[in-house]
Amino acid sequence: MKTIDDLTAEGVAGKRVFVRADLNVPLDGTTITDDGRIRAVQPTIAKLAQYGAKVIVASHLGRPNGAPDPAFSLAPAAKRLGELLGREVAFATDTVGASAKSVVDGLGEGQVAVLENLRFNAGETSKDDAERGAFADQLAELADLYVGDGFGAVHRKHASVYDLPARLPHAAGELIAAEVTVLKKLTEDVKRPYVVVLGGAKVSDKLAVIDELLGKADRLLIGGGMAYTFLKAKGYEVGISLLQEDQVPTVTEYMARAEKNGVELVLPVDILASTDFPDLKTKAPADFVTVDADKIPSDKEGLDIGPKTRELFAAKIADARTVFWNGPVGVAEHPDYAGGTASVARALLDSPGFTVVGGGDSAAAVRALGFDENAFGHISTGGGASLEYLEGKTLPGLAALED
């Protein structure tokens, strides 16, 4: 896989370089609430500009269903990118139309532009190869070179991720190169004990990675909403907690396989439970009780791991030489239910091993809870992409960057 360093060594001055970034940041109206993904791609963009490239940055944001929607505009991301770069960033109000062409034509060496949301064009996400390819052809007319640096999208077979690299000389940006290096540490010659912490809402989202890890990890720590399906599989009452009843047989089989393979599967031993889901807007004080995991009242919902579980998880992480964490272990958006997620983050910081926060909501929670990002071994920008890589899948966006 050619890297951005190969491109700059060959010379990019005066060339139009299309950077497929991941600027899919959370917004509260037009206010960015977590700019981590923009900061992650900024070094690649800055390096290309430094070498005199005309940098064209493109990304998706949200799911606008193939048509323009002001709620999903990349304008706030373009503004923030300019602040981080310390220079003006031009913004095109479309993807391949008159505005995009005019903005790109107006770029000088070392200047940067951001195109409007790629998903405003149905061709970006189309499952039809011809429609997707036609959009990629239009994007290719804007550029001379392609740099893939949107790790959060590399598991998608989308026009700007998969089809466009085939139409232009291409290379991986610094972010993707770093992400792949980290993922190889989690899949090849792993230092042990290897501990994986999985949280999040739905167990169905994590079944494939659990299936793969049952043959690779030494310990699996399960929290979040997905834990209640495991607790149900053990025969426990889970009240009105999030439950995927149809996955209980699969989870039961996984628990048996973990025992057979010598993989320690660690579940919560106590829970913070309430009759009311928290108000995430006002952060009103929560009304909860702490109960043993096998004694959740029938009228209550589990919303975070309890103090005993926090100590248990920390103890299971303490001697790890490799730790991968994906997904909050409670409703971390609310301060009264963020304690479990914060305790996992602290346990990773205290671990002497190589620690990876696997993107998505867990990465956002780490930043929201005020932890120093640089204190972790790596914070990924792509939760879904990280999981699919660990599952052993071929990621279209990475395959497209291979020489």
mmCIF file of C-alpha atoms in Angstrom:
data_model
loop_
_atom_site.group_PDB
_atom_site.id
_atom_site.type_symbol
_atom_site.label_atom_id
_atom_site.label_comp_id
_atom_site.label_asym_id
_atom_site.label_seq_id
_atom_site.Cartn_x
_atom_site.Cartn_y
_atom_site.Cartn_z
ATOM 1 C CA MET A 1 0.000 0.000 0.000
ATOM 2 C CA LYS A 2 1.521 3.324 -1.084
ATOM 3 C CA THR A 3 1.489 6.034 1.594
ATOM 4 C CA ILE A 4 1.254 9.806 1.543
ATOM 5 C CA ASP A 5 5.014 9.941 2.073
ATOM 6 C CA ASP A 6 5.457 8.153 -1.247
ATOM 7 C CA LEU A 7 3.240 10.754 -2.918
ATOM 8 C CA THR A 8 5.041 13.745 -1.463
ATOM 9 C CA ALA A 9 8.398 12.224 -2.376
ATOM 10 C CA GLU A 10 7.201 11.889 -5.975
ATOM 11 C CA GLY A 11 5.917 15.464 -5.922
ATOM 12 C CA VAL A 12 2.418 16.821 -5.398
ATOM 13 C CA ALA A 13 3.029 20.534 -5.914
ATOM 14 C CA GLY A 14 0.352 22.004 -8.154
ATOM 15 C CA LYS A 15 -1.577 18.731 -8.327
ATOM 16 C CA ARG A 16 -5.201 18.373 -7.273
ATOM 17 C CA VAL A 17 -5.283 15.812 -4.473
ATOM 18 C CA PHE A 18 -8.652 14.356 -3.473
ATOM 19 C CA VAL A 19 -8.602 13.407 0.230
ATOM 20 C CA ARG A 20 -11.410 11.107 1.270
ATOM 21 C CA ALA A 21 -11.651 12.051 4.953
ATOM 22 C CA ASP A 22 -14.112 11.144 7.675
ATOM 23 C CA LEU A 23 -15.647 14.403 8.885
ATOM 24 C CA ASN A 24 -18.754 12.622 10.149
ATOM 25 C CA VAL A 25 -18.847 14.528 13.415
ATOM 26 C CA PRO A 26 -21.760 14.825 15.866
ATOM 27 C CA LEU A 27 -23.664 18.089 15.629
ATOM 28 C CA ASP A 28 -26.014 19.969 17.932
ATOM 29 C CA GLY A 29 -27.615 22.111 15.260
ATOM 30 C CA THR A 30 -24.547 23.640 13.620
ATOM 31 C CA THR A 31 -22.299 23.182 16.669
ATOM 32 C CA ILE A 32 -19.780 20.343 16.574
ATOM 33 C CA THR A 33 -19.868 18.462 19.883
ATOM 34 C CA ASP A 34 -16.821 16.265 19.206
ATOM 35 C CA ASP A 35 -14.195 17.266 16.639
ATOM 36 C CA GLY A 36 -11.992 14.206 17.108
ATOM 37 C CA ARG A 37 -12.340 12.971 13.548
ATOM 38 C CA ILE A 38 -11.445 16.348 12.071
ATOM 39 C CA ARG A 39 -8.357 16.584 14.264
ATOM 40 C CA ALA A 40 -7.369 13.054 13.245
ATOM 41 C CA VAL A 41 -7.233 13.818 9.498
ATOM 42 C CA GLN A 42 -5.762 17.309 9.870
ATOM 43 C CA PRO A 43 -2.097 16.138 9.743
ATOM 44 C CA THR A 44 -2.572 14.508 6.321
ATOM 45 C CA ILE A 45 -4.258 17.601 4.904
ATOM 46 C CA ALA A 46 -1.613 19.891 6.398
ATOM 47 C CA LYS A 47 1.238 17.805 4.959
ATOM 48 C CA LEU A 48 -0.240 17.823 1.454
ATOM 49 C CA ALA A 49 -0.798 21.573 1.623
ATOM 50 C CA GLN A 50 2.748 22.065 2.888
ATOM 51 C CA TYR A 51 4.047 20.281 -0.205
ATOM 52 C CA GLY A 52 2.046 22.535 -2.495
ATOM 53 C CA ALA A 53 -0.916 20.312 -3.356
ATOM 54 C CA LYS A 54 -4.336 21.703 -4.148
ATOM 55 C CA VAL A 55 -6.227 19.740 -1.493
ATOM 56 C CA ILE A 56 -9.850 18.712 -2.069
ATOM 57 C CA VAL A 57 -11.386 17.225 1.079
ATOM 58 C CA ALA A 58 -14.544 15.123 0.825
ATOM 59 C CA SER A 59 -16.607 13.222 3.360
ATOM 60 C CA HIS A 60 -20.053 12.048 4.320
ATOM 61 C CA LEU A 61 -22.027 13.197 7.356
ATOM 62 C CA GLY A 62 -25.019 11.295 8.694
ATOM 63 C CA ARG A 63 -27.612 9.643 6.485
ATOM 64 C CA PRO A 64 -29.276 12.245 4.256
ATOM 65 C CA ASN A 65 -30.677 9.551 1.907
ATOM 66 C CA GLY A 66 -29.092 10.715 -1.326
ATOM 67 C CA ALA A 67 -30.480 14.252 -1.416
ATOM 68 C CA PRO A 68 -29.352 17.634 -0.058
ATOM 69 C CA ASP A 69 -30.419 18.288 3.534
ATOM 70 C CA PRO A 70 -29.165 21.387 5.392
ATOM 71 C CA ALA A 71 -29.173 19.436 8.666
ATOM 72 C CA PHE A 72 -26.302 17.311 7.320
ATOM 73 C CA SER A 73 -24.196 20.038 5.732
ATOM 74 C CA LEU A 74 -20.430 19.803 6.103
ATOM 75 C CA ALA A 75 -20.128 23.586 6.424
ATOM 76 C CA PRO A 76 -19.476 23.430 10.201
ATOM 77 C CA ALA A 77 -16.782 20.794 9.640
ATOM 78 C CA ALA A 78 -15.136 22.923 6.943
ATOM 79 C CA LYS A 79 -15.071 25.887 9.308
ATOM 80 C CA ARG A 80 -13.520 23.802 12.101
ATOM 81 C CA LEU A 81 -10.926 22.356 9.733
ATOM 82 C CA GLY A 82 -9.895 25.878 8.779
ATOM 83 C CA GLU A 83 -9.476 26.763 12.461
ATOM 84 C CA LEU A 84 -7.280 23.722 13.042
ATOM 85 C CA LEU A 85 -5.181 24.396 9.953
ATOM 86 C CA GLY A 86 -4.895 28.083 10.737
ATOM 87 C CA ARG A 87 -5.865 29.028 7.202
ATOM 88 C CA GLU A 88 -8.939 29.732 5.127
ATOM 89 C CA VAL A 89 -10.699 26.645 3.784
ATOM 90 C CA ALA A 90 -12.964 27.091 0.769
ATOM 91 C CA PHE A 91 -16.339 25.344 0.797
ATOM 92 C CA ALA A 92 -18.262 24.020 -2.195
ATOM 93 C CA THR A 93 -22.016 23.899 -1.764
ATOM 94 C CA ASP A 94 -22.320 20.754 -3.892
ATOM 95 C CA THR A 95 -20.276 17.629 -4.625
ATOM 96 C CA VAL A 96 -19.681 17.533 -8.384
ATOM 97 C CA GLY A 97 -21.715 20.483 -9.622
ATOM 98 C CA ALA A 98 -20.905 24.056 -10.596
ATOM 99 C CA SER A 99 -19.846 25.101 -7.100
ATOM 100 C CA ALA A 100 -17.438 22.176 -6.692
ATOM 101 C CA LYS A 101 -15.847 22.789 -10.080
ATOM 102 C CA SER A 102 -15.518 26.514 -9.454
ATOM 103 C CA VAL A 103 -14.006 26.074 -6.000
ATOM 104 C CA VAL A 104 -11.513 23.448 -7.209
ATOM 105 C CA ASP A 105 -10.550 25.568 -10.238
ATOM 106 C CA GLY A 106 -9.876 28.471 -7.893
ATOM 107 C CA LEU A 107 -7.438 26.597 -5.649
ATOM 108 C CA GLY A 108 -3.819 27.665 -5.623
ATOM 109 C CA GLU A 109 -0.873 25.588 -4.447
ATOM 110 C CA GLY A 110 -1.159 24.782 -0.756
ATOM 111 C CA GLN A 111 -4.817 25.740 -0.560
ATOM 112 C CA VAL A 112 -7.626 23.571 0.801
ATOM 113 C CA ALA A 113 -11.300 23.137 -0.082
ATOM 114 C CA VAL A 114 -14.078 20.982 1.357
ATOM 115 C CA LEU A 115 -16.868 19.597 -0.824
ATOM 116 C CA GLU A 116 -20.433 19.347 0.436
ATOM 117 C CA ASN A 117 -21.662 16.037 1.906
ATOM 118 C CA LEU A 118 -20.983 13.202 -0.537
ATOM 119 C CA ARG A 119 -24.173 11.457 0.508
ATOM 120 C CA PHE A 120 -26.205 14.321 -0.938
ATOM 121 C CA ASN A 121 -25.638 12.374 -4.181
ATOM 122 C CA ALA A 122 -27.384 8.988 -4.379
ATOM 123 C CA GLY A 123 -24.482 7.562 -6.372
ATOM 124 C CA GLU A 124 -22.203 7.634 -3.320
ATOM 125 C CA THR A 125 -23.972 4.818 -1.468
ATOM 126 C CA SER A 126 -25.725 3.081 -4.366
ATOM 127 C CA LYS A 127 -25.611 -0.710 -4.470
ATOM 128 C CA ASP A 128 -25.719 -0.486 -8.258
ATOM 129 C CA ASP A 129 -22.157 -0.655 -9.572
ATOM 130 C CA ALA A 130 -22.941 1.468 -12.622
ATOM 131 C CA GLU A 131 -24.590 4.282 -10.660
ATOM 132 C CA ARG A 132 -21.824 4.273 -8.099
ATOM 133 C CA GLY A 133 -19.187 4.196 -10.831
ATOM 134 C CA ALA A 134 -20.781 7.115 -12.669
ATOM 135 C CA PHE A 135 -20.532 9.241 -9.539
ATOM 136 C CA ALA A 136 -16.914 8.140 -9.057
ATOM 137 C CA ASP A 137 -16.208 9.241 -12.651
ATOM 138 C CA GLN A 138 -17.522 12.710 -11.846
ATOM 139 C CA LEU A 139 -15.428 12.930 -8.689
ATOM 140 C CA ALA A 140 -12.339 11.772 -10.597
ATOM 141 C CA GLU A 141 -12.664 14.742 -12.969
ATOM 142 C CA LEU A 142 -11.950 17.045 -10.034
ATOM 143 C CA ALA A 143 -8.580 15.529 -9.111
ATOM 144 C CA ASP A 144 -5.224 14.175 -10.247
ATOM 145 C CA LEU A 145 -4.432 12.010 -7.189
ATOM 146 C CA TYR A 146 -6.410 10.243 -4.463
ATOM 147 C CA VAL A 147 -5.574 9.881 -0.780
ATOM 148 C CA GLY A 148 -7.744 7.620 1.347
ATOM 149 C CA ASP A 149 -7.797 8.793 4.962
ATOM 150 C CA GLY A 150 -11.382 8.245 6.092
ATOM 151 C CA PHE A 151 -10.867 5.158 8.215
ATOM 152 C CA GLY A 152 -14.382 5.351 9.629
ATOM 153 C CA ALA A 153 -15.758 4.617 6.141
ATOM 154 C CA VAL A 154 -13.344 1.979 4.799
ATOM 155 C CA HIS A 155 -15.786 -0.834 5.576
ATOM 156 C CA ARG A 156 -18.284 0.714 3.142
ATOM 157 C CA LYS A 157 -18.344 -0.096 -0.577
ATOM 158 C CA HIS A 158 -19.115 3.487 -1.507
ATOM 159 C CA ALA A 159 -18.118 5.463 -4.596
ATOM 160 C CA SER A 160 -15.586 7.771 -2.917
ATOM 161 C CA VAL A 161 -14.140 4.938 -0.820
ATOM 162 C CA TYR A 162 -14.038 1.978 -3.187
ATOM 163 C CA ASP A 163 -14.589 3.074 -6.803
ATOM 164 C CA LEU A 164 -12.697 6.364 -6.955
ATOM 165 C CA PRO A 165 -9.236 4.968 -6.040
ATOM 166 C CA ALA A 166 -9.422 2.711 -9.092
ATOM 167 C CA ARG A 167 -9.712 5.794 -11.286
ATOM 168 C CA LEU A 168 -6.763 7.788 -9.894
ATOM 169 C CA PRO A 169 -3.215 7.159 -8.654
ATOM 170 C CA HIS A 170 -3.798 6.536 -4.960
ATOM 171 C CA ALA A 171 -2.220 6.255 -1.531
ATOM 172 C CA ALA A 172 -3.171 5.904 2.124
ATOM 173 C CA GLY A 173 -3.104 8.953 4.366
ATOM 174 C CA GLU A 174 -1.356 9.102 7.718
ATOM 175 C CA LEU A 175 -4.490 8.254 9.682
ATOM 176 C CA ILE A 176 -5.307 5.085 7.766
ATOM 177 C CA ALA A 177 -1.668 3.972 7.884
ATOM 178 C CA ALA A 178 -1.687 4.425 11.671
ATOM 179 C CA GLU A 179 -5.029 2.634 12.101
ATOM 180 C CA VAL A 180 -3.873 -0.380 10.091
ATOM 181 C CA THR A 181 -0.623 -0.584 12.069
ATOM 182 C CA VAL A 182 -2.614 -0.665 15.316
ATOM 183 C CA LEU A 183 -5.097 -3.255 14.062
ATOM 184 C CA LYS A 184 -2.265 -5.538 13.070
ATOM 185 C CA LYS A 185 -1.077 -5.398 16.690
ATOM 186 C CA LEU A 186 -4.516 -6.707 17.668
ATOM 187 C CA THR A 187 -4.541 -9.544 15.143
ATOM 188 C CA GLU A 188 -0.941 -10.555 14.465
ATOM 189 C CA ASP A 189 1.612 -11.570 17.108
ATOM 190 C CA VAL A 190 -0.579 -10.241 19.931
ATOM 191 C CA LYS A 191 1.082 -9.678 23.311
ATOM 192 C CA ARG A 192 -0.792 -11.538 26.061
ATOM 193 C CA PRO A 193 -2.853 -11.493 28.167
ATOM 194 C CA TYR A 194 -5.144 -10.078 25.487
ATOM 195 C CA VAL A 195 -8.266 -8.510 27.013
ATOM 196 C CA VAL A 196 -11.249 -7.239 25.010
ATOM 197 C CA VAL A 197 -13.955 -5.056 26.561
ATOM 198 C CA LEU A 198 -17.181 -4.895 24.577
ATOM 199 C CA GLY A 199 -20.111 -2.619 25.347
ATOM 200 C CA GLY A 200 -22.801 -0.814 23.427
ATOM 201 C CA ALA A 201 -26.492 -1.384 23.047
ATOM 202 C CA LYS A 202 -27.098 -4.445 20.884
ATOM 203 C CA VAL A 203 -25.401 -7.801 21.166
ATOM 204 C CA SER A 204 -26.309 -8.491 17.523
ATOM 205 C CA ASP A 205 -23.867 -5.731 16.495
ATOM 206 C CA LYS A 206 -21.017 -7.585 18.172
ATOM 207 C CA LEU A 207 -21.814 -11.271 17.507
ATOM 208 C CA ALA A 208 -19.406 -11.615 14.579
ATOM 209 C CA VAL A 209 -16.471 -10.095 16.461
ATOM 210 C CA ILE A 210 -17.234 -12.184 19.564
ATOM 211 C CA ASP A 211 -17.288 -15.287 17.378
ATOM 212 C CA GLU A 212 -13.817 -14.397 16.055
ATOM 213 C CA LEU A 213 -12.390 -13.382 19.433
ATOM 214 C CA LEU A 214 -13.423 -16.637 21.094
ATOM 215 C CA GLY A 215 -10.408 -18.119 19.352
ATOM 216 C CA LYS A 216 -8.025 -15.210 19.955
ATOM 217 C CA ALA A 217 -8.673 -13.273 23.172
ATOM 218 C CA ASP A 218 -7.785 -14.436 26.665
ATOM 219 C CA ARG A 219 -10.614 -12.521 28.334
ATOM 220 C CA LEU A 220 -13.842 -10.966 27.092
ATOM 221 C CA LEU A 221 -15.473 -8.406 29.369
ATOM 222 C CA ILE A 222 -19.099 -7.701 28.452
ATOM 223 C CA GLY A 223 -20.999 -4.560 29.487
ATOM 224 C CA GLY A 224 -23.554 -2.111 28.152
ATOM 225 C CA GLY A 225 -27.005 -2.989 26.896
ATOM 226 C CA MET A 226 -25.652 -6.125 25.215
ATOM 227 C CA ALA A 227 -24.799 -7.628 28.622
ATOM 228 C CA TYR A 228 -28.455 -8.240 29.463
ATOM 229 C CA THR A 229 -28.839 -10.810 26.704
ATOM 230 C CA PHE A 230 -25.903 -12.690 28.250
ATOM 231 C CA LEU A 231 -27.430 -12.396 31.723
ATOM 232 C CA LYS A 232 -30.752 -13.673 30.355
ATOM 233 C CA ALA A 233 -28.897 -16.614 28.799
ATOM 234 C CA LYS A 234 -27.655 -17.463 32.308
ATOM 235 C CA GLY A 235 -31.269 -17.621 33.433
ATOM 236 C CA TYR A 236 -31.309 -14.277 35.266
ATOM 237 C CA GLU A 237 -34.230 -11.853 35.493
ATOM 238 C CA VAL A 238 -33.285 -8.705 33.548
ATOM 239 C CA GLY A 239 -36.451 -6.663 34.145
ATOM 240 C CA ILE A 240 -37.127 -4.158 31.373
ATOM 241 C CA SER A 241 -33.450 -3.941 30.399
ATOM 242 C CA LEU A 242 -32.465 -3.909 26.752
ATOM 243 C CA LEU A 243 -32.790 -7.508 25.603
ATOM 244 C CA GLN A 244 -32.491 -9.308 22.269
ATOM 245 C CA GLU A 245 -34.414 -12.452 23.109
ATOM 246 C CA ASP A 246 -33.813 -13.972 19.692
ATOM 247 C CA GLN A 247 -30.039 -13.911 20.326
ATOM 248 C CA VAL A 248 -30.185 -15.858 23.614
ATOM 249 C CA PRO A 249 -29.496 -19.243 21.931
ATOM 250 C CA THR A 250 -26.454 -17.847 20.108
ATOM 251 C CA VAL A 251 -25.136 -16.200 23.255
ATOM 252 C CA THR A 252 -25.642 -19.436 25.186
ATOM 253 C CA GLU A 253 -23.564 -21.296 22.600
ATOM 254 C CA TYR A 254 -20.853 -18.609 22.750
ATOM 255 C CA MET A 255 -20.622 -18.894 26.537
ATOM 256 C CA ALA A 256 -20.192 -22.663 26.238
ATOM 257 C CA ARG A 257 -17.541 -22.235 23.547
ATOM 258 C CA ALA A 258 -15.676 -19.682 25.640
ATOM 259 C CA GLU A 259 -15.470 -22.167 28.489
ATOM 260 C CA LYS A 260 -14.325 -24.928 26.135
ATOM 261 C CA ASN A 261 -11.655 -22.671 24.563
ATOM 262 C CA GLY A 262 -10.364 -21.436 27.893
ATOM 263 C CA VAL A 263 -11.499 -17.868 27.191
ATOM 264 C CA GLU A 264 -12.601 -16.070 30.346
ATOM 265 C CA LEU A 265 -15.959 -14.438 29.641
ATOM 266 C CA VAL A 266 -16.654 -11.850 32.347
ATOM 267 C CA LEU A 267 -20.172 -10.487 32.886
ATOM 268 C CA PRO A 268 -21.424 -7.778 35.264
ATOM 269 C CA VAL A 269 -22.003 -8.878 38.856
ATOM 270 C CA ASP A 270 -23.975 -5.782 39.869
ATOM 271 C CA ILE A 271 -26.034 -3.186 38.016
ATOM 272 C CA LEU A 272 -27.402 0.334 38.404
ATOM 273 C CA ALA A 273 -31.103 -0.068 37.603
ATOM 274 C CA SER A 274 -34.000 2.360 37.327
ATOM 275 C CA THR A 275 -37.641 2.497 36.278
ATOM 276 C CA ASP A 276 -36.954 5.605 34.161
ATOM 277 C CA PHE A 277 -34.575 6.000 31.255
ATOM 278 C CA PRO A 278 -32.516 9.143 31.957
ATOM 279 C CA ASP A 279 -33.258 12.493 30.370
ATOM 280 C CA LEU A 280 -30.172 12.941 28.232
ATOM 281 C CA LYS A 281 -31.015 16.530 27.329
ATOM 282 C CA THR A 282 -31.401 18.044 30.813
ATOM 283 C CA LYS A 283 -29.203 15.504 32.636
ATOM 284 C CA ALA A 284 -31.779 15.521 35.446
ATOM 285 C CA PRO A 285 -30.609 13.531 38.524
ATOM 286 C CA ALA A 286 -31.190 9.829 38.069
ATOM 287 C CA ASP A 287 -33.240 7.681 40.437
ATOM 288 C CA PHE A 288 -31.597 4.262 40.572
ATOM 289 C CA VAL A 289 -30.773 1.350 42.826
ATOM 290 C CA THR A 290 -27.690 -0.845 42.817
ATOM 291 C CA VAL A 291 -28.607 -4.511 42.601
ATOM 292 C CA ASP A 292 -26.844 -7.816 42.017
ATOM 293 C CA ALA A 293 -26.864 -8.808 38.358
ATOM 294 C CA ASP A 294 -29.091 -11.817 39.097
ATOM 295 C CA LYS A 295 -31.610 -9.728 41.047
ATOM 296 C CA ILE A 296 -32.697 -6.941 38.676
ATOM 297 C CA PRO A 297 -36.303 -6.030 39.656
ATOM 298 C CA SER A 298 -38.911 -6.866 37.027
ATOM 299 C CA ASP A 299 -39.927 -3.186 36.703
ATOM 300 C CA LYS A 300 -36.405 -1.776 36.353
ATOM 301 C CA GLU A 301 -33.894 -1.330 33.547
ATOM 302 C CA GLY A 302 -30.167 -1.830 33.855
ATOM 303 C CA LEU A 303 -28.343 1.374 32.815
ATOM 304 C CA ASP A 304 -24.753 0.959 34.010
ATOM 305 C CA ILE A 305 -22.420 -1.536 35.639
ATOM 306 C CA GLY A 306 -22.221 -1.303 39.416
ATOM 307 C CA PRO A 307 -19.250 -0.643 41.735
ATOM 308 C CA LYS A 308 -18.357 -4.326 42.202
ATOM 309 C CA THR A 309 -18.287 -4.844 38.439
ATOM 310 C CA ARG A 310 -16.127 -1.773 37.966
ATOM 311 C CA GLU A 311 -13.585 -3.252 40.385
ATOM 312 C CA LEU A 312 -13.865 -6.666 38.715
ATOM 313 C CA PHE A 313 -13.299 -5.280 35.208
ATOM 314 C CA ALA A 314 -10.347 -3.197 36.420
ATOM 315 C CA ALA A 315 -8.783 -6.291 37.983
ATOM 316 C CA LYS A 316 -9.210 -8.257 34.742
ATOM 317 C CA ILE A 317 -7.526 -5.455 32.772
ATOM 318 C CA ALA A 318 -4.717 -4.802 35.263
ATOM 319 C CA ASP A 319 -2.203 -7.370 33.967
ATOM 320 C CA ALA A 320 -3.161 -7.153 30.279
ATOM 321 C CA ARG A 321 -0.448 -6.515 27.716
ATOM 322 C CA THR A 322 -3.010 -5.809 24.979
ATOM 323 C CA VAL A 323 -6.447 -4.249 25.554
ATOM 324 C CA PHE A 324 -9.115 -3.437 22.971
ATOM 325 C CA TRP A 325 -12.238 -1.603 24.105
ATOM 326 C CA ASN A 326 -15.293 -0.930 21.947
ATOM 327 C CA GLY A 327 -18.531 0.470 23.319
ATOM 328 C CA PRO A 328 -19.609 2.250 26.532
ATOM 329 C CA VAL A 329 -20.645 -0.066 29.374
ATOM 330 C CA GLY A 330 -23.524 2.166 30.435
ATOM 331 C CA VAL A 331 -25.577 5.153 29.299
ATOM 332 C CA ALA A 332 -22.454 7.319 29.373
ATOM 333 C CA GLU A 333 -24.247 10.393 27.993
ATOM 334 C CA HIS A 334 -25.779 10.848 31.463
ATOM 335 C CA PRO A 335 -23.417 11.700 34.356
ATOM 336 C CA ASP A 336 -25.119 9.330 36.800
ATOM 337 C CA TYR A 337 -24.630 6.402 34.406
ATOM 338 C CA ALA A 338 -21.179 7.311 33.096
ATOM 339 C CA GLY A 339 -19.270 5.912 36.066
ATOM 340 C CA GLY A 340 -18.847 2.454 34.595
ATOM 341 C CA THR A 341 -17.495 3.756 31.298
ATOM 342 C CA ALA A 342 -15.149 6.131 33.154
ATOM 343 C CA SER A 343 -13.878 3.232 35.273
ATOM 344 C CA VAL A 344 -13.032 1.227 32.144
ATOM 345 C CA ALA A 345 -11.158 4.212 30.720
ATOM 346 C CA ARG A 346 -9.187 4.581 33.966
ATOM 347 C CA ALA A 347 -8.381 0.869 33.965
ATOM 348 C CA LEU A 348 -6.941 1.192 30.460
ATOM 349 C CA LEU A 349 -4.848 4.151 31.562
ATOM 350 C CA ASP A 350 -3.517 2.144 34.516
ATOM 351 C CA SER A 351 -2.739 -0.881 32.338
ATOM 352 C CA PRO A 352 0.931 -1.403 31.444
ATOM 353 C CA GLY A 353 -0.075 -2.888 28.105
ATOM 354 C CA PHE A 354 -0.937 -1.511 24.660
ATOM 355 C CA THR A 355 -4.427 0.009 24.918
ATOM 356 C CA VAL A 356 -6.817 0.721 22.049
ATOM 357 C CA VAL A 357 -10.116 2.564 22.313
ATOM 358 C CA GLY A 358 -12.055 1.227 19.368
ATOM 359 C CA GLY A 359 -13.731 4.300 17.965
ATOM 360 C CA GLY A 360 -17.384 5.287 17.825
ATOM 361 C CA ASP A 361 -19.235 5.965 21.061
ATOM 362 C CA SER A 362 -16.396 4.757 23.298
ATOM 363 C CA ALA A 363 -13.969 7.252 21.732
ATOM 364 C CA ALA A 364 -16.539 10.037 22.072
ATOM 365 C CA ALA A 365 -17.145 9.061 25.713
ATOM 366 C CA VAL A 366 -13.426 9.197 26.517
ATOM 367 C CA ARG A 367 -13.251 12.753 25.205
ATOM 368 C CA ALA A 368 -16.542 13.823 26.812
ATOM 369 C CA LEU A 369 -15.411 12.473 30.193
ATOM 370 C CA GLY A 370 -12.266 14.561 30.017
ATOM 371 C CA PHE A 371 -9.581 11.901 29.664
ATOM 372 C CA ASP A 372 -6.278 12.724 28.006
ATOM 373 C CA GLU A 373 -6.440 11.094 24.572
ATOM 374 C CA ASN A 374 -2.667 10.904 24.343
ATOM 375 C CA ALA A 375 -2.510 8.714 27.437
ATOM 376 C CA PHE A 376 -4.059 5.786 25.548
ATOM 377 C CA GLY A 377 -2.082 3.683 23.105
ATOM 378 C CA HIS A 378 -4.500 4.570 20.320
ATOM 379 C CA ILE A 379 -8.006 5.981 19.895
ATOM 380 C CA SER A 380 -9.539 4.771 16.660
ATOM 381 C CA THR A 381 -11.738 6.949 14.465
ATOM 382 C CA GLY A 382 -13.770 4.026 13.155
ATOM 383 C CA GLY A 383 -15.710 1.758 15.487
ATOM 384 C CA GLY A 384 -17.474 -0.232 12.779
ATOM 385 C CA ALA A 385 -14.361 -0.484 10.634
ATOM 386 C CA SER A 386 -12.277 -1.649 13.593
ATOM 387 C CA LEU A 387 -14.767 -4.367 14.468
ATOM 388 C CA GLU A 388 -15.003 -5.653 10.902
ATOM 389 C CA TYR A 389 -11.206 -5.777 10.647
ATOM 390 C CA LEU A 390 -11.082 -7.823 13.867
ATOM 391 C CA GLU A 391 -13.773 -10.095 12.427
ATOM 392 C CA GLY A 392 -11.336 -10.903 9.624
ATOM 393 C CA LYS A 393 -13.364 -9.230 6.904
ATOM 394 C CA THR A 394 -11.843 -7.593 3.838
ATOM 395 C CA LEU A 395 -12.557 -3.875 4.085
ATOM 396 C CA PRO A 396 -13.377 -2.415 0.639
ATOM 397 C CA GLY A 397 -11.687 0.910 1.301
ATOM 398 C CA LEU A 398 -8.421 -0.743 2.335
ATOM 399 C CA ALA A 399 -8.500 -3.220 -0.533
ATOM 400 C CA ALA A 400 -8.949 -0.312 -2.961
ATOM 401 C CA LEU A 401 -5.744 1.306 -1.696
ATOM 402 C CA GLU A 402 -3.593 -1.753 -2.313
ATOM 403 C CA ASP A 403 -1.201 -1.356 -5.253
#
